[in-house]
Tab-separated table of C-alpha atoms in Angstrom:
chain	number	residue	atom	x	y	z
A	15	MET	CA	0.000	0.000	0.000
A	16	ASP	CA	1.564	3.302	-1.083
A	17	ASN	CA	-0.071	5.240	1.761
A	18	LEU	CA	1.854	3.280	4.380
A	19	GLU	CA	5.147	4.465	2.928
A	20	LYS	CA	4.357	8.155	3.120
A	21	GLU	CA	4.017	10.176	6.276
A	22	ILE	CA	0.424	10.783	7.312
A	23	GLN	CA	-0.194	14.067	9.107
A	24	ILE	CA	-3.001	13.941	11.656
A	25	ARG	CA	-3.962	16.405	14.352
A	26	LEU	CA	-6.583	16.072	17.081
A	27	VAL	CA	-8.494	19.323	16.667
A	28	LYS	CA	-11.292	19.020	19.212
A	29	VAL	CA	-12.719	16.713	21.858
A	30	LYS	CA	-16.238	17.388	23.053
A	31	GLU	CA	-18.440	15.527	25.485
A	32	THR	CA	-21.750	15.495	23.609
A	33	SER	CA	-23.856	13.670	26.214
A	34	PHE	CA	-23.554	12.203	29.683
A	35	PHE	CA	-26.036	10.224	31.775
A	36	LEU	CA	-25.491	8.769	35.246
A	37	ASN	CA	-28.340	6.949	36.982
A	38	SER	CA	-27.359	7.785	40.558
A	39	SER	CA	-30.427	6.206	42.131
A	40	LEU	CA	-29.779	2.863	40.395
A	41	LEU	CA	-26.094	3.075	41.235
A	42	GLU	CA	-26.898	3.521	44.946
A	43	LYS	CA	-29.085	0.387	44.924
A	44	ILE	CA	-26.498	-1.864	43.296
A	45	GLU	CA	-24.248	-3.834	45.602
A	46	THR	CA	-20.499	-3.841	44.988
A	47	LYS	CA	-20.534	-7.555	44.107
A	48	ASP	CA	-22.987	-6.779	41.287
A	49	LEU	CA	-20.642	-4.146	39.878
A	50	ASN	CA	-18.160	-6.935	39.187
A	51	ASN	CA	-20.573	-8.108	36.482
A	52	LEU	CA	-20.935	-4.778	34.721
A	53	GLN	CA	-21.746	-4.989	31.061
A	54	ILE	CA	-19.943	-2.407	28.979
A	55	GLY	CA	-21.107	-1.564	25.485
A	56	PHE	CA	-19.718	0.614	22.734
A	57	GLY	CA	-21.141	2.545	19.820
A	58	LEU	CA	-19.098	4.118	17.055
A	59	ASN	CA	-19.912	6.549	14.268
A	60	ILE	CA	-17.419	8.005	11.824
A	61	LYS	CA	-18.250	11.062	9.766
A	62	PRO	CA	-15.768	12.480	7.258
A	63	GLU	CA	-15.959	16.064	6.071
A	64	MET	CA	-13.873	15.828	2.931
A	65	LEU	CA	-13.867	19.567	2.167
A	66	LYS	CA	-12.533	20.360	5.640
A	67	ASN	CA	-10.115	17.397	5.748
A	68	THR	CA	-11.660	16.332	9.055
A	69	LEU	CA	-12.901	13.073	10.454
A	70	ASN	CA	-15.336	13.102	13.367
A	71	ILE	CA	-15.263	9.960	15.482
A	72	SER	CA	-18.215	9.769	17.863
A	73	LEU	CA	-17.811	7.149	20.551
A	74	ILE	CA	-20.512	6.008	22.966
A	75	VAL	CA	-19.835	3.949	26.088
A	76	LYS	CA	-22.570	2.389	28.232
A	77	TYR	CA	-22.268	0.706	31.622
A	78	GLN	CA	-25.228	-1.542	32.472
A	79	SER	CA	-25.926	-3.919	35.349
A	80	SER	CA	-27.770	-6.286	32.957
A	81	PRO	CA	-28.581	-6.499	29.229
A	82	ASN	CA	-31.869	-4.707	29.971
A	83	GLU	CA	-31.768	-1.064	28.797
A	84	ASP	CA	-33.584	-0.091	32.028
A	85	ASP	CA	-30.469	-1.163	33.931
A	86	LYS	CA	-28.286	1.450	32.258
A	87	ILE	CA	-26.078	3.026	34.907
A	88	LEU	CA	-23.971	5.316	32.764
A	89	GLU	CA	-23.778	6.497	29.182
A	90	ILE	CA	-21.333	8.954	27.686
A	91	GLU	CA	-20.742	10.134	24.150
A	92	THR	CA	-17.771	12.093	22.895
A	93	SER	CA	-16.948	13.675	19.570
A	94	ASN	CA	-13.296	13.554	18.524
A	95	ILE	CA	-12.428	15.647	15.487
A	96	PHE	CA	-9.217	14.882	13.646
A	97	GLU	CA	-7.690	16.968	10.875
A	98	ILE	CA	-5.990	14.776	8.287
A	99	ILE	CA	-3.765	16.410	5.686
A	100	ASP	CA	-4.584	15.095	2.191
A	101	MET	CA	-7.472	13.075	3.614
A	102	GLU	CA	-8.937	12.487	0.163
A	103	GLY	CA	-6.189	9.998	-0.663
A	104	LEU	CA	-6.606	8.172	2.645
A	105	ILE	CA	-10.347	8.062	3.386
A	106	GLU	CA	-13.148	7.580	0.906
A	107	ASP	CA	-16.760	8.336	1.807
A	108	LYS	CA	-18.887	5.854	-0.131
A	109	GLY	CA	-22.192	7.229	1.129
A	110	ASP	CA	-23.215	4.458	3.487
A	111	LYS	CA	-19.697	3.287	4.313
A	112	ILE	CA	-16.206	4.671	4.892
A	113	GLU	CA	-13.253	3.109	3.113
A	114	ASP	CA	-10.035	3.557	5.053
A	115	LYS	CA	-7.362	3.154	2.376
A	116	ALA	CA	-4.472	3.773	4.777
A	117	GLY	CA	-5.646	1.746	7.795
A	118	ILE	CA	-5.628	4.759	10.138
A	119	THR	CA	-9.124	4.314	11.585
A	120	PRO	CA	-8.132	1.876	14.383
A	121	THR	CA	-5.416	4.280	15.544
A	122	LEU	CA	-7.870	7.187	15.676
A	123	VAL	CA	-10.486	5.043	17.431
A	124	GLY	CA	-7.777	4.057	19.946
A	125	ILE	CA	-7.164	7.743	20.659
A	126	ALA	CA	-10.920	8.293	21.104
A	127	ILE	CA	-11.113	5.331	23.521
A	128	GLY	CA	-8.209	6.679	25.584
A	129	THR	CA	-9.831	10.101	25.667
A	130	ILE	CA	-13.211	8.804	26.824
A	131	ARG	CA	-11.459	6.604	29.407
A	132	GLY	CA	-9.823	9.705	30.924
A	133	ILE	CA	-13.124	11.603	30.967
A	134	LEU	CA	-14.808	8.641	32.689
A	135	VAL	CA	-12.081	8.410	35.332
A	136	ALA	CA	-12.644	12.074	36.182
A	137	LYS	CA	-16.440	11.726	36.257
A	138	MET	CA	-16.501	8.490	38.267
A	139	THR	CA	-14.260	9.730	41.065
A	140	SER	CA	-16.019	9.421	44.436
A	141	THR	CA	-18.679	7.082	43.028
A	142	PRO	CA	-18.915	3.283	43.335
A	143	LEU	CA	-17.758	3.165	39.683
A	144	GLU	CA	-14.342	4.673	40.413
A	145	ASP	CA	-12.913	1.168	40.771
A	146	TYR	CA	-14.287	0.157	37.360
A	147	PRO	CA	-12.424	2.127	34.695
A	148	LEU	CA	-13.078	1.459	31.040
A	149	PRO	CA	-11.210	-1.747	30.230
A	150	ILE	CA	-8.520	-2.045	27.594
A	151	VAL	CA	-10.177	-2.492	24.220
A	152	ASN	CA	-8.619	-3.517	20.923
A	153	PRO	CA	-9.602	-0.682	18.549
A	154	THR	CA	-9.148	-2.895	15.476
A	155	GLU	CA	-11.622	-5.432	16.848
A	156	LEU	CA	-14.000	-2.648	17.851
A	157	CYS	CA	-13.911	-1.242	14.307
A	158	ASN	CA	-14.446	-4.720	12.841
A	159	ASN	CA	-17.288	-5.637	15.218
A	160	LEU	CA	-19.240	-2.402	14.966
A	161	SER	CA	-20.829	-1.127	11.844
A	162	ILE	CA	-19.068	2.048	10.779
A	163	PRO	CA	-21.503	3.769	8.453
A	164	SER	CA	-20.984	7.230	7.135
A	165	SER	CA	-23.425	9.708	8.645
A	166	LYS	CA	-24.260	12.488	6.273
């Protein structure tokens, strides 16, 4: 792949927390032993803006005490905007799908995961969740397991 041989210039332009939900009343009712069985889910959306050479990676993380949506303890969404020089040669927006010609998406998703992990650590301090940081996640597997449609 020719793109792997040339230097790719990427800059994290902006990180924004777009939503946050913490069900304090449910969290107070849950016993510590039940927190050991937390279910953590992810959502991912990637939106390129070709004219601006930017890629917006929105990441959602949910903590639930069971698969039931009513047992959602926490949900956070962040927007991570990356500027990519000469993005047109690296990312192609095919309408309903993004084609990553250079294989940079897992790296950018890894940065987004690390960012949301840090935000969660700060928000969960002094709560029963402070001992349950976001686990280590393989960004390549996350990209492969989640549908990554383009959102226009």
